[in-house]
mmCIF file with all atom_site columns, C-alpha atoms in Angstrom:
data_model
loop_
_atom_site.group_PDB
_atom_site.id
_atom_site.type_symbol
_atom_site.label_atom_id
_atom_site.label_alt_id
_atom_site.label_comp_id
_atom_site.label_asym_id
_atom_site.label_entity_id
_atom_site.label_seq_id
_atom_site.pdbx_PDB_ins_code
_atom_site.Cartn_x
_atom_site.Cartn_y
_atom_site.Cartn_z
_atom_site.occupancy
_atom_site.B_iso_or_equiv
_atom_site.pdbx_formal_charge
_atom_site.auth_seq_id
_atom_site.auth_comp_id
_atom_site.auth_asym_id
_atom_site.auth_atom_id
_atom_site.pdbx_PDB_model_num
ATOM 1   C CA . MET A 1 1   ? 203.663 109.912 -4.980  1.00 47.00 ? 11  MET A CA 1
ATOM 2   C CA . SER A 1 2   ? 201.668 112.498 -3.025  1.00 69.00 ? 12  SER A CA 1
ATOM 3   C CA . GLN A 1 3   ? 198.480 111.391 -1.308  1.00 82.00 ? 13  GLN A CA 1
ATOM 4   C CA . LEU A 1 4   ? 195.064 112.074 -2.797  1.00 90.00 ? 14  LEU A CA 1
ATOM 5   C CA . ASN A 1 5   ? 192.894 112.625 0.278   1.00 94.00 ? 15  ASN A CA 1
ATOM 6   C CA . LEU A 1 6   ? 189.672 113.652 -1.426  1.00 96.00 ? 16  LEU A CA 1
ATOM 7   C CA . VAL A 1 7   ? 186.202 114.766 -0.370  1.00 97.00 ? 17  VAL A CA 1
ATOM 8   C CA . LEU A 1 8   ? 183.245 114.786 -2.781  1.00 96.00 ? 18  LEU A CA 1
ATOM 9   C CA . LEU A 1 9   ? 180.763 117.620 -2.272  1.00 96.00 ? 19  LEU A CA 1
ATOM 10  C CA . GLY A 1 10  ? 177.586 118.587 -4.056  1.00 96.00 ? 20  GLY A CA 1
ATOM 11  C CA . PRO A 1 11  ? 173.801 118.330 -3.872  1.00 94.00 ? 21  PRO A CA 1
ATOM 12  C CA . PRO A 1 12  ? 171.996 114.994 -4.227  1.00 90.00 ? 22  PRO A CA 1
ATOM 13  C CA . GLY A 1 13  ? 171.618 114.109 -7.898  1.00 92.00 ? 23  GLY A CA 1
ATOM 14  C CA . ALA A 1 14  ? 174.622 116.146 -9.073  1.00 95.00 ? 24  ALA A CA 1
ATOM 15  C CA . GLY A 1 15  ? 176.463 113.007 -10.210 1.00 93.00 ? 25  GLY A CA 1
ATOM 16  C CA . LYS A 1 16  ? 178.813 112.352 -7.276  1.00 93.00 ? 26  LYS A CA 1
ATOM 17  C CA . GLY A 1 17  ? 178.221 108.586 -7.327  1.00 89.00 ? 27  GLY A CA 1
ATOM 18  C CA . THR A 1 18  ? 179.052 108.305 -11.037 1.00 91.00 ? 28  THR A CA 1
ATOM 19  C CA . GLN A 1 19  ? 182.279 110.259 -10.605 1.00 95.00 ? 29  GLN A CA 1
ATOM 20  C CA . ALA A 1 20  ? 183.211 108.344 -7.442  1.00 94.00 ? 30  ALA A CA 1
ATOM 21  C CA . GLU A 1 21  ? 183.108 105.032 -9.364  1.00 92.00 ? 31  GLU A CA 1
ATOM 22  C CA . ARG A 1 22  ? 185.431 106.429 -12.022 1.00 95.00 ? 32  ARG A CA 1
ATOM 23  C CA . LEU A 1 23  ? 187.872 107.976 -9.545  1.00 94.00 ? 33  LEU A CA 1
ATOM 24  C CA . VAL A 1 24  ? 188.149 104.727 -7.605  1.00 92.00 ? 34  VAL A CA 1
ATOM 25  C CA . GLU A 1 25  ? 189.000 102.977 -10.865 1.00 92.00 ? 35  GLU A CA 1
ATOM 26  C CA . ASP A 1 26  ? 191.420 105.711 -11.993 1.00 91.00 ? 36  ASP A CA 1
ATOM 27  C CA . PHE A 1 27  ? 193.436 106.075 -8.814  1.00 89.00 ? 37  PHE A CA 1
ATOM 28  C CA . GLY A 1 28  ? 192.779 102.872 -6.852  1.00 90.00 ? 38  GLY A CA 1
ATOM 29  C CA . LEU A 1 29  ? 191.476 104.852 -3.886  1.00 91.00 ? 39  LEU A CA 1
ATOM 30  C CA . PRO A 1 30  ? 189.320 103.288 -1.171  1.00 92.00 ? 40  PRO A CA 1
ATOM 31  C CA . TYR A 1 31  ? 185.826 104.816 -1.390  1.00 92.00 ? 41  TYR A CA 1
ATOM 32  C CA . TYR A 1 32  ? 184.165 105.720 1.894   1.00 90.00 ? 42  TYR A CA 1
ATOM 33  C CA . SER A 1 33  ? 180.481 106.565 1.768   1.00 86.00 ? 43  SER A CA 1
ATOM 34  C CA . THR A 1 34  ? 179.084 107.268 5.235   1.00 80.00 ? 44  THR A CA 1
ATOM 35  C CA . GLY A 1 35  ? 176.080 104.977 4.767   1.00 76.00 ? 45  GLY A CA 1
ATOM 36  C CA . ILE A 1 36  ? 178.199 102.087 3.460   1.00 80.00 ? 46  ILE A CA 1
ATOM 37  C CA . ILE A 1 37  ? 180.789 102.490 6.237   1.00 80.00 ? 47  ILE A CA 1
ATOM 38  C CA . LEU A 1 38  ? 178.151 102.460 8.961   1.00 82.00 ? 48  LEU A CA 1
ATOM 39  C CA . ARG A 1 39  ? 176.423 99.383  7.519   1.00 82.00 ? 49  ARG A CA 1
ATOM 40  C CA . GLU A 1 40  ? 179.756 97.559  7.218   1.00 83.00 ? 50  GLU A CA 1
ATOM 41  C CA . ALA A 1 41  ? 180.770 98.492  10.784  1.00 83.00 ? 51  ALA A CA 1
ATOM 42  C CA . VAL A 1 42  ? 177.449 97.122  12.027  1.00 86.00 ? 52  VAL A CA 1
ATOM 43  C CA . ALA A 1 43  ? 177.889 93.919  9.995   1.00 87.00 ? 53  ALA A CA 1
ATOM 44  C CA . GLU A 1 44  ? 181.432 93.453  11.338  1.00 87.00 ? 54  GLU A CA 1
ATOM 45  C CA . GLU A 1 45  ? 180.062 93.884  14.886  1.00 87.00 ? 55  GLU A CA 1
ATOM 46  C CA . SER A 1 46  ? 182.970 96.099  15.918  1.00 83.00 ? 56  SER A CA 1
ATOM 47  C CA . GLU A 1 47  ? 182.489 98.084  19.135  1.00 84.00 ? 57  GLU A CA 1
ATOM 48  C CA . LEU A 1 48  ? 181.777 101.235 17.119  1.00 82.00 ? 58  LEU A CA 1
ATOM 49  C CA . GLY A 1 49  ? 179.462 99.231  14.850  1.00 86.00 ? 59  GLY A CA 1
ATOM 50  C CA . LYS A 1 50  ? 177.447 97.986  17.820  1.00 89.00 ? 60  LYS A CA 1
ATOM 51  C CA . GLU A 1 51  ? 177.118 101.523 19.119  1.00 87.00 ? 61  GLU A CA 1
ATOM 52  C CA . ALA A 1 52  ? 176.030 102.839 15.712  1.00 86.00 ? 62  ALA A CA 1
ATOM 53  C CA . LYS A 1 53  ? 173.536 99.973  15.321  1.00 87.00 ? 63  LYS A CA 1
ATOM 54  C CA . GLN A 1 54  ? 171.630 101.100 18.399  1.00 85.00 ? 64  GLN A CA 1
ATOM 55  C CA . TYR A 1 55  ? 171.069 104.570 16.943  1.00 83.00 ? 65  TYR A CA 1
ATOM 56  C CA . MET A 1 56  ? 170.153 103.194 13.514  1.00 80.00 ? 66  MET A CA 1
ATOM 57  C CA . GLU A 1 57  ? 167.653 100.672 14.930  1.00 78.00 ? 67  GLU A CA 1
ATOM 58  C CA . ASP A 1 58  ? 166.036 103.421 16.998  1.00 79.00 ? 68  ASP A CA 1
ATOM 59  C CA . GLY A 1 59  ? 165.663 105.530 13.843  1.00 69.00 ? 69  GLY A CA 1
ATOM 60  C CA . GLU A 1 60  ? 167.952 108.223 15.220  1.00 77.00 ? 70  GLU A CA 1
ATOM 61  C CA . LEU A 1 61  ? 170.794 110.059 13.483  1.00 72.00 ? 71  LEU A CA 1
ATOM 62  C CA . VAL A 1 62  ? 174.198 108.633 14.334  1.00 82.00 ? 72  VAL A CA 1
ATOM 63  C CA . PRO A 1 63  ? 176.067 111.400 16.256  1.00 87.00 ? 73  PRO A CA 1
ATOM 64  C CA . ASP A 1 64  ? 178.880 113.252 14.483  1.00 86.00 ? 74  ASP A CA 1
ATOM 65  C CA . GLU A 1 65  ? 181.477 112.049 17.000  1.00 88.00 ? 75  GLU A CA 1
ATOM 66  C CA . LEU A 1 66  ? 180.606 108.407 16.341  1.00 88.00 ? 76  LEU A CA 1
ATOM 67  C CA . ILE A 1 67  ? 180.617 108.781 12.541  1.00 86.00 ? 77  ILE A CA 1
ATOM 68  C CA . ASN A 1 68  ? 184.018 110.475 12.809  1.00 88.00 ? 78  ASN A CA 1
ATOM 69  C CA . LYS A 1 69  ? 185.351 107.598 14.931  1.00 87.00 ? 79  LYS A CA 1
ATOM 70  C CA . VAL A 1 70  ? 184.092 105.004 12.428  1.00 83.00 ? 80  VAL A CA 1
ATOM 71  C CA . ILE A 1 71  ? 185.782 106.886 9.565   1.00 86.00 ? 81  ILE A CA 1
ATOM 72  C CA . ALA A 1 72  ? 188.967 107.389 11.620  1.00 88.00 ? 82  ALA A CA 1
ATOM 73  C CA . GLU A 1 73  ? 189.039 103.610 12.157  1.00 84.00 ? 83  GLU A CA 1
ATOM 74  C CA . ARG A 1 74  ? 189.014 103.102 8.363   1.00 84.00 ? 84  ARG A CA 1
ATOM 75  C CA . LEU A 1 75  ? 191.664 105.743 7.725   1.00 85.00 ? 85  LEU A CA 1
ATOM 76  C CA . ASP A 1 76  ? 193.875 104.074 10.319  1.00 85.00 ? 86  ASP A CA 1
ATOM 77  C CA . SER A 1 77  ? 193.404 100.571 8.891   1.00 83.00 ? 87  SER A CA 1
ATOM 78  C CA . GLY A 1 78  ? 196.250 100.809 6.376   1.00 86.00 ? 88  GLY A CA 1
ATOM 79  C CA . GLU A 1 79  ? 194.050 100.590 3.282   1.00 87.00 ? 89  GLU A CA 1
ATOM 80  C CA . ALA A 1 80  ? 193.942 104.399 2.962   1.00 89.00 ? 90  ALA A CA 1
ATOM 81  C CA . ASP A 1 81  ? 197.671 105.028 3.329   1.00 88.00 ? 91  ASP A CA 1
ATOM 82  C CA . ASP A 1 82  ? 197.951 106.365 -0.246  1.00 87.00 ? 92  ASP A CA 1
ATOM 83  C CA . GLY A 1 83  ? 194.739 108.358 -0.088  1.00 92.00 ? 93  GLY A CA 1
ATOM 84  C CA . PHE A 1 84  ? 190.956 108.034 0.087   1.00 94.00 ? 94  PHE A CA 1
ATOM 85  C CA . LEU A 1 85  ? 187.699 109.319 -1.370  1.00 95.00 ? 95  LEU A CA 1
ATOM 86  C CA . LEU A 1 86  ? 185.040 110.456 1.099   1.00 94.00 ? 96  LEU A CA 1
ATOM 87  C CA . ASP A 1 87  ? 181.403 110.884 0.052   1.00 92.00 ? 97  ASP A CA 1
ATOM 88  C CA . GLY A 1 88  ? 178.660 111.950 2.475   1.00 86.00 ? 98  GLY A CA 1
ATOM 89  C CA . PHE A 1 89  ? 181.136 113.056 5.129   1.00 89.00 ? 99  PHE A CA 1
ATOM 90  C CA . PRO A 1 90  ? 181.705 115.730 6.151   1.00 93.00 ? 100 PRO A CA 1
ATOM 91  C CA . ARG A 1 91  ? 178.198 117.145 5.766   1.00 88.00 ? 101 ARG A CA 1
ATOM 92  C CA . THR A 1 92  ? 178.615 120.088 8.159   1.00 90.00 ? 102 THR A CA 1
ATOM 93  C CA . THR A 1 93  ? 181.436 122.414 9.184   1.00 93.00 ? 103 THR A CA 1
ATOM 94  C CA . GLY A 1 94  ? 181.424 120.704 12.599  1.00 92.00 ? 104 GLY A CA 1
ATOM 95  C CA . GLN A 1 95  ? 182.135 117.353 10.923  1.00 92.00 ? 105 GLN A CA 1
ATOM 96  C CA . ALA A 1 96  ? 184.809 118.996 8.734   1.00 95.00 ? 106 ALA A CA 1
ATOM 97  C CA . GLU A 1 97  ? 186.563 120.332 11.838  1.00 95.00 ? 107 GLU A CA 1
ATOM 98  C CA . MET A 1 98  ? 186.503 116.846 13.391  1.00 93.00 ? 108 MET A CA 1
ATOM 99  C CA . LEU A 1 99  ? 187.919 115.303 10.215  1.00 94.00 ? 109 LEU A CA 1
ATOM 100 C CA . GLU A 1 100 ? 190.652 117.952 10.088  1.00 95.00 ? 110 GLU A CA 1
ATOM 101 C CA . GLU A 1 101 ? 191.667 117.149 13.684  1.00 94.00 ? 111 GLU A CA 1
ATOM 102 C CA . THR A 1 102 ? 191.615 113.389 13.012  1.00 91.00 ? 112 THR A CA 1
ATOM 103 C CA . LEU A 1 103 ? 193.863 113.778 9.957   1.00 93.00 ? 113 LEU A CA 1
ATOM 104 C CA . LYS A 1 104 ? 196.149 116.217 11.755  1.00 92.00 ? 114 LYS A CA 1
ATOM 105 C CA . GLY A 1 105 ? 196.707 113.540 14.403  1.00 89.00 ? 115 GLY A CA 1
ATOM 106 C CA . CYS A 1 106 ? 198.362 111.326 11.761  1.00 86.00 ? 116 CYS A CA 1
ATOM 107 C CA . ASP A 1 107 ? 200.112 114.206 9.967   1.00 89.00 ? 117 ASP A CA 1
ATOM 108 C CA . ARG A 1 108 ? 197.671 114.252 7.055   1.00 92.00 ? 118 ARG A CA 1
ATOM 109 C CA . LYS A 1 109 ? 195.142 116.664 5.593   1.00 93.00 ? 119 LYS A CA 1
ATOM 110 C CA . VAL A 1 110 ? 192.424 116.826 2.938   1.00 95.00 ? 120 VAL A CA 1
ATOM 111 C CA . THR A 1 111 ? 194.284 117.542 -0.299  1.00 93.00 ? 121 THR A CA 1
ATOM 112 C CA . GLY A 1 112 ? 191.288 118.200 -2.551  1.00 95.00 ? 122 GLY A CA 1
ATOM 113 C CA . VAL A 1 113 ? 187.559 118.843 -2.313  1.00 97.00 ? 123 VAL A CA 1
ATOM 114 C CA . LEU A 1 114 ? 185.667 118.133 -5.527  1.00 97.00 ? 124 LEU A CA 1
ATOM 115 C CA . LEU A 1 115 ? 182.465 120.174 -5.666  1.00 98.00 ? 125 LEU A CA 1
ATOM 116 C CA . ILE A 1 116 ? 180.061 118.947 -8.357  1.00 98.00 ? 126 ILE A CA 1
ATOM 117 C CA . GLU A 1 117 ? 177.413 121.619 -8.810  1.00 97.00 ? 127 GLU A CA 1
ATOM 118 C CA . ALA A 1 118 ? 173.923 121.420 -10.309 1.00 97.00 ? 128 ALA A CA 1
ATOM 119 C CA . PRO A 1 119 ? 170.984 123.829 -9.992  1.00 97.00 ? 129 PRO A CA 1
ATOM 120 C CA . ASP A 1 120 ? 167.993 122.761 -7.896  1.00 97.00 ? 130 ASP A CA 1
ATOM 121 C CA . ASP A 1 121 ? 165.617 122.465 -10.855 1.00 97.00 ? 131 ASP A CA 1
ATOM 122 C CA . GLU A 1 122 ? 168.033 120.122 -12.646 1.00 96.00 ? 132 GLU A CA 1
ATOM 123 C CA . VAL A 1 123 ? 168.427 117.976 -9.508  1.00 96.00 ? 133 VAL A CA 1
ATOM 124 C CA . VAL A 1 124 ? 164.634 117.709 -9.134  1.00 97.00 ? 134 VAL A CA 1
ATOM 125 C CA . ARG A 1 125 ? 164.326 116.813 -12.827 1.00 96.00 ? 135 ARG A CA 1
ATOM 126 C CA . ARG A 1 126 ? 166.971 114.096 -12.527 1.00 95.00 ? 136 ARG A CA 1
ATOM 127 C CA . LEU A 1 127 ? 165.828 112.501 -9.271  1.00 95.00 ? 137 LEU A CA 1
ATOM 128 C CA . SER A 1 128 ? 162.046 112.796 -9.616  1.00 96.00 ? 138 SER A CA 1
ATOM 129 C CA . GLY A 1 129 ? 162.255 111.172 -13.063 1.00 96.00 ? 139 GLY A CA 1
ATOM 130 C CA . ARG A 1 130 ? 163.964 108.030 -11.745 1.00 94.00 ? 140 ARG A CA 1
ATOM 131 C CA . ARG A 1 131 ? 161.989 104.793 -11.740 1.00 95.00 ? 141 ARG A CA 1
ATOM 132 C CA . THR A 1 132 ? 163.243 101.643 -10.037 1.00 93.00 ? 142 THR A CA 1
ATOM 133 C CA . CYS A 1 133 ? 162.363 98.059  -10.888 1.00 92.00 ? 143 CYS A CA 1
ATOM 134 C CA . ALA A 1 134 ? 160.301 96.516  -8.072  1.00 88.00 ? 144 ALA A CA 1
ATOM 135 C CA . LYS A 1 135 ? 162.186 93.185  -8.380  1.00 83.00 ? 145 LYS A CA 1
ATOM 136 C CA . GLY A 1 136 ? 165.819 93.653  -9.275  1.00 72.00 ? 146 GLY A CA 1
ATOM 137 C CA . ASN A 1 137 ? 166.587 97.339  -8.693  1.00 75.00 ? 147 ASN A CA 1
ATOM 138 C CA . HIS A 1 138 ? 167.200 98.146  -12.361 1.00 90.00 ? 148 HIS A CA 1
ATOM 139 C CA . VAL A 1 139 ? 166.988 101.923 -12.656 1.00 92.00 ? 149 VAL A CA 1
ATOM 140 C CA . TYR A 1 140 ? 165.400 103.934 -15.494 1.00 95.00 ? 150 TYR A CA 1
ATOM 141 C CA . HIS A 1 141 ? 164.576 107.581 -16.099 1.00 96.00 ? 151 HIS A CA 1
ATOM 142 C CA . VAL A 1 142 ? 161.330 108.730 -17.678 1.00 95.00 ? 152 VAL A CA 1
ATOM 143 C CA . GLU A 1 143 ? 163.202 111.302 -19.787 1.00 94.00 ? 153 GLU A CA 1
ATOM 144 C CA . PHE A 1 144 ? 166.853 110.221 -20.156 1.00 92.00 ? 154 PHE A CA 1
ATOM 145 C CA . ASP A 1 145 ? 166.598 106.420 -20.113 1.00 94.00 ? 155 ASP A CA 1
ATOM 146 C CA . PRO A 1 146 ? 162.965 105.288 -20.463 1.00 96.00 ? 156 PRO A CA 1
ATOM 147 C CA . PRO A 1 147 ? 161.946 101.607 -20.616 1.00 96.00 ? 157 PRO A CA 1
ATOM 148 C CA . LYS A 1 148 ? 160.625 100.226 -23.903 1.00 96.00 ? 158 LYS A CA 1
ATOM 149 C CA . ASN A 1 149 ? 157.165 99.908  -22.353 1.00 95.00 ? 159 ASN A CA 1
ATOM 150 C CA . GLU A 1 150 ? 156.054 102.605 -19.930 1.00 94.00 ? 160 GLU A CA 1
ATOM 151 C CA . GLY A 1 151 ? 156.044 101.447 -16.294 1.00 94.00 ? 161 GLY A CA 1
ATOM 152 C CA . VAL A 1 152 ? 157.527 98.005  -17.086 1.00 95.00 ? 162 VAL A CA 1
ATOM 153 C CA . CYS A 1 153 ? 161.122 96.836  -16.536 1.00 95.00 ? 163 CYS A CA 1
ATOM 154 C CA . ASP A 1 154 ? 162.866 95.744  -19.753 1.00 95.00 ? 164 ASP A CA 1
ATOM 155 C CA . GLN A 1 155 ? 164.907 93.157  -17.829 1.00 92.00 ? 165 GLN A CA 1
ATOM 156 C CA . ASP A 1 156 ? 162.302 91.141  -15.944 1.00 91.00 ? 166 ASP A CA 1
ATOM 157 C CA . GLY A 1 157 ? 158.898 92.608  -16.756 1.00 93.00 ? 167 GLY A CA 1
ATOM 158 C CA . SER A 1 158 ? 158.240 93.766  -13.203 1.00 94.00 ? 168 SER A CA 1
ATOM 159 C CA . ARG A 1 159 ? 156.536 97.040  -12.323 1.00 95.00 ? 169 ARG A CA 1
ATOM 160 C CA . LEU A 1 160 ? 158.578 100.245 -12.170 1.00 96.00 ? 170 LEU A CA 1
ATOM 161 C CA . ILE A 1 161 ? 158.087 102.360 -9.066  1.00 94.00 ? 171 ILE A CA 1
ATOM 162 C CA . GLN A 1 162 ? 159.158 105.781 -7.872  1.00 93.00 ? 172 GLN A CA 1
ATOM 163 C CA . ARG A 1 163 ? 161.059 105.583 -4.582  1.00 88.00 ? 173 ARG A CA 1
ATOM 164 C CA . ALA A 1 164 ? 159.597 107.748 -1.833  1.00 86.00 ? 174 ALA A CA 1
ATOM 165 C CA . ASP A 1 165 ? 162.770 109.847 -1.547  1.00 84.00 ? 175 ASP A CA 1
ATOM 166 C CA . ASP A 1 166 ? 162.703 110.516 -5.315  1.00 91.00 ? 176 ASP A CA 1
ATOM 167 C CA . ARG A 1 167 ? 159.355 112.338 -5.166  1.00 93.00 ? 177 ARG A CA 1
ATOM 168 C CA . ALA A 1 168 ? 159.755 115.995 -6.173  1.00 95.00 ? 178 ALA A CA 1
ATOM 169 C CA . GLU A 1 169 ? 158.612 117.393 -2.820  1.00 93.00 ? 179 GLU A CA 1
ATOM 170 C CA . ILE A 1 170 ? 161.031 115.131 -0.917  1.00 91.00 ? 180 ILE A CA 1
ATOM 171 C CA . VAL A 1 171 ? 163.902 116.012 -3.273  1.00 92.00 ? 181 VAL A CA 1
ATOM 172 C CA . ARG A 1 172 ? 163.263 119.705 -2.577  1.00 94.00 ? 182 ARG A CA 1
ATOM 173 C CA . LYS A 1 173 ? 163.355 119.006 1.179   1.00 91.00 ? 183 LYS A CA 1
ATOM 174 C CA . ARG A 1 174 ? 166.688 117.167 0.746   1.00 90.00 ? 184 ARG A CA 1
ATOM 175 C CA . LEU A 1 175 ? 168.008 120.144 -1.224  1.00 93.00 ? 185 LEU A CA 1
ATOM 176 C CA . SER A 1 176 ? 166.878 122.503 1.538   1.00 93.00 ? 186 SER A CA 1
ATOM 177 C CA . VAL A 1 177 ? 168.869 120.472 4.085   1.00 89.00 ? 187 VAL A CA 1
ATOM 178 C CA . TYR A 1 178 ? 171.874 120.523 1.745   1.00 92.00 ? 188 TYR A CA 1
ATOM 179 C CA . HIS A 1 179 ? 171.730 124.314 1.336   1.00 95.00 ? 189 HIS A CA 1
ATOM 180 C CA . ASP A 1 180 ? 171.290 124.844 5.063   1.00 93.00 ? 190 ASP A CA 1
ATOM 181 C CA . GLN A 1 181 ? 173.800 122.366 6.482   1.00 90.00 ? 191 GLN A CA 1
ATOM 182 C CA . THR A 1 182 ? 176.304 121.378 3.797   1.00 92.00 ? 192 THR A CA 1
ATOM 183 C CA . GLU A 1 183 ? 176.660 124.433 1.552   1.00 95.00 ? 193 GLU A CA 1
ATOM 184 C CA . PRO A 1 184 ? 178.601 126.392 4.235   1.00 95.00 ? 194 PRO A CA 1
ATOM 185 C CA . LEU A 1 185 ? 181.370 123.809 3.714   1.00 96.00 ? 195 LEU A CA 1
ATOM 186 C CA . ILE A 1 186 ? 182.046 125.340 0.296   1.00 97.00 ? 196 ILE A CA 1
ATOM 187 C CA . LYS A 1 187 ? 183.430 128.557 1.809   1.00 96.00 ? 197 LYS A CA 1
ATOM 188 C CA . TRP A 1 188 ? 185.108 126.591 4.636   1.00 97.00 ? 198 TRP A CA 1
ATOM 189 C CA . TYR A 1 189 ? 187.146 124.570 2.126   1.00 97.00 ? 199 TYR A CA 1
ATOM 190 C CA . GLU A 1 190 ? 187.618 127.538 -0.217  1.00 97.00 ? 200 GLU A CA 1
ATOM 191 C CA . ASP A 1 191 ? 189.337 129.370 2.637   1.00 96.00 ? 201 ASP A CA 1
ATOM 192 C CA . ARG A 1 192 ? 191.750 126.408 2.879   1.00 95.00 ? 202 ARG A CA 1
ATOM 193 C CA . ASN A 1 193 ? 192.514 126.572 -0.883  1.00 94.00 ? 203 ASN A CA 1
ATOM 194 C CA . VAL A 1 194 ? 191.527 122.960 -1.560  1.00 95.00 ? 204 VAL A CA 1
ATOM 195 C CA . LEU A 1 195 ? 188.148 123.436 -3.295  1.00 97.00 ? 205 LEU A CA 1
ATOM 196 C CA . HIS A 1 196 ? 187.720 122.634 -7.001  1.00 97.00 ? 206 HIS A CA 1
ATOM 197 C CA . ARG A 1 197 ? 184.409 123.335 -8.760  1.00 97.00 ? 207 ARG A CA 1
ATOM 198 C CA . PHE A 1 198 ? 182.918 121.236 -11.575 1.00 98.00 ? 208 PHE A CA 1
ATOM 199 C CA . ASP A 1 199 ? 179.747 121.745 -13.602 1.00 98.00 ? 209 ASP A CA 1
ATOM 200 C CA . GLY A 1 200 ? 177.546 118.711 -12.930 1.00 97.00 ? 210 GLY A CA 1
ATOM 201 C CA . THR A 1 201 ? 175.215 119.611 -15.821 1.00 96.00 ? 211 THR A CA 1
ATOM 202 C CA . LEU A 1 202 ? 177.918 118.636 -18.331 1.00 96.00 ? 212 LEU A CA 1
ATOM 203 C CA . PRO A 1 203 ? 178.028 115.069 -19.730 1.00 95.00 ? 213 PRO A CA 1
ATOM 204 C CA . PRO A 1 204 ? 179.567 112.643 -17.154 1.00 95.00 ? 214 PRO A CA 1
ATOM 205 C CA . ASP A 1 205 ? 182.556 111.901 -19.429 1.00 96.00 ? 215 ASP A CA 1
ATOM 206 C CA . GLU A 1 206 ? 183.397 115.593 -19.625 1.00 97.00 ? 216 GLU A CA 1
ATOM 207 C CA . VAL A 1 207 ? 183.069 116.074 -15.850 1.00 97.00 ? 217 VAL A CA 1
ATOM 208 C CA . HIS A 1 208 ? 185.337 113.051 -15.378 1.00 97.00 ? 218 HIS A CA 1
ATOM 209 C CA . GLY A 1 209 ? 187.936 114.435 -17.781 1.00 97.00 ? 219 GLY A CA 1
ATOM 210 C CA . ARG A 1 210 ? 188.014 117.782 -15.992 1.00 97.00 ? 220 ARG A CA 1
ATOM 211 C CA . ILE A 1 211 ? 188.361 116.137 -12.565 1.00 97.00 ? 221 ILE A CA 1
ATOM 212 C CA . ARG A 1 212 ? 191.212 113.918 -13.814 1.00 94.00 ? 222 ARG A CA 1
ATOM 213 C CA . ALA A 1 213 ? 193.025 116.898 -15.311 1.00 94.00 ? 223 ALA A CA 1
ATOM 214 C CA . THR A 1 214 ? 192.643 118.881 -12.083 1.00 94.00 ? 224 THR A CA 1
ATOM 215 C CA . LEU A 1 215 ? 193.951 116.028 -9.925  1.00 92.00 ? 225 LEU A CA 1
ATOM 216 C CA . ALA A 1 216 ? 196.858 115.331 -12.283 1.00 88.00 ? 226 ALA A CA 1
ATOM 217 C CA . ALA A 1 217 ? 197.857 119.014 -12.161 1.00 87.00 ? 227 ALA A CA 1
ATOM 218 C CA . LYS A 1 218 ? 197.518 119.031 -8.370  1.00 81.00 ? 228 LYS A CA 1
ATOM 219 C CA . ARG A 1 219 ? 199.737 115.957 -7.955  1.00 75.00 ? 229 ARG A CA 1
ATOM 220 C CA . LEU A 1 220 ? 202.364 117.488 -10.238 1.00 74.00 ? 230 LEU A CA 1
ATOM 221 C CA . GLU A 1 221 ? 202.258 120.750 -8.293  1.00 75.00 ? 231 GLU A CA 1
ATOM 222 C CA . ASP A 1 222 ? 202.584 118.928 -4.929  1.00 71.00 ? 232 ASP A CA 1
ATOM 223 C CA . GLU A 1 223 ? 205.559 116.911 -6.142  1.00 69.00 ? 233 GLU A CA 1
ATOM 224 C CA . LEU A 1 224 ? 207.560 119.890 -7.438  1.00 63.00 ? 234 LEU A CA 1
#
């Protein structure tokens, strides 16, 4: 069986997290989100984790080289021998080049990049409408999934709040960073013939079906 070494790309709010959960279930792939990996490395108190912790505690961005080393450690652990799903890395062409070199060192490469696209206005609509329960982190949406009583969690009656990074102006800033730093990766991966585009405005089930069909066709093609 050919490896599925996958990268998820797309703006915040396009639905990458939803699709990641389904792909992990479908293919049994280890899921590596940069934030989760860094937190786990810190908790495990590995040498790389200790180094990353210093940057995180100082409120600084963890350098690309260190993030790449932490991810390389995971890819070399044995759990990703049949493939992996990366989300949040690479974010820049510099990180993509580092990942390519790391994989080349163990005779591997990224086999598919899944780009889930959504227009800025839709992303702002999705993220700025989210409301989170102050107690238990239950999540609602003022338009798509409203609580029975406005501003009150159905589960425990606590107040619903809007997270700071879900405010419309902050979402637009996050989108600006995405367009500036991450969007160039689209052409970078297109040039390597591994990019697959999906319409993130479609219902999640439909997006999932299209991704599954694409990956099934790719595996068949690789095995011929």
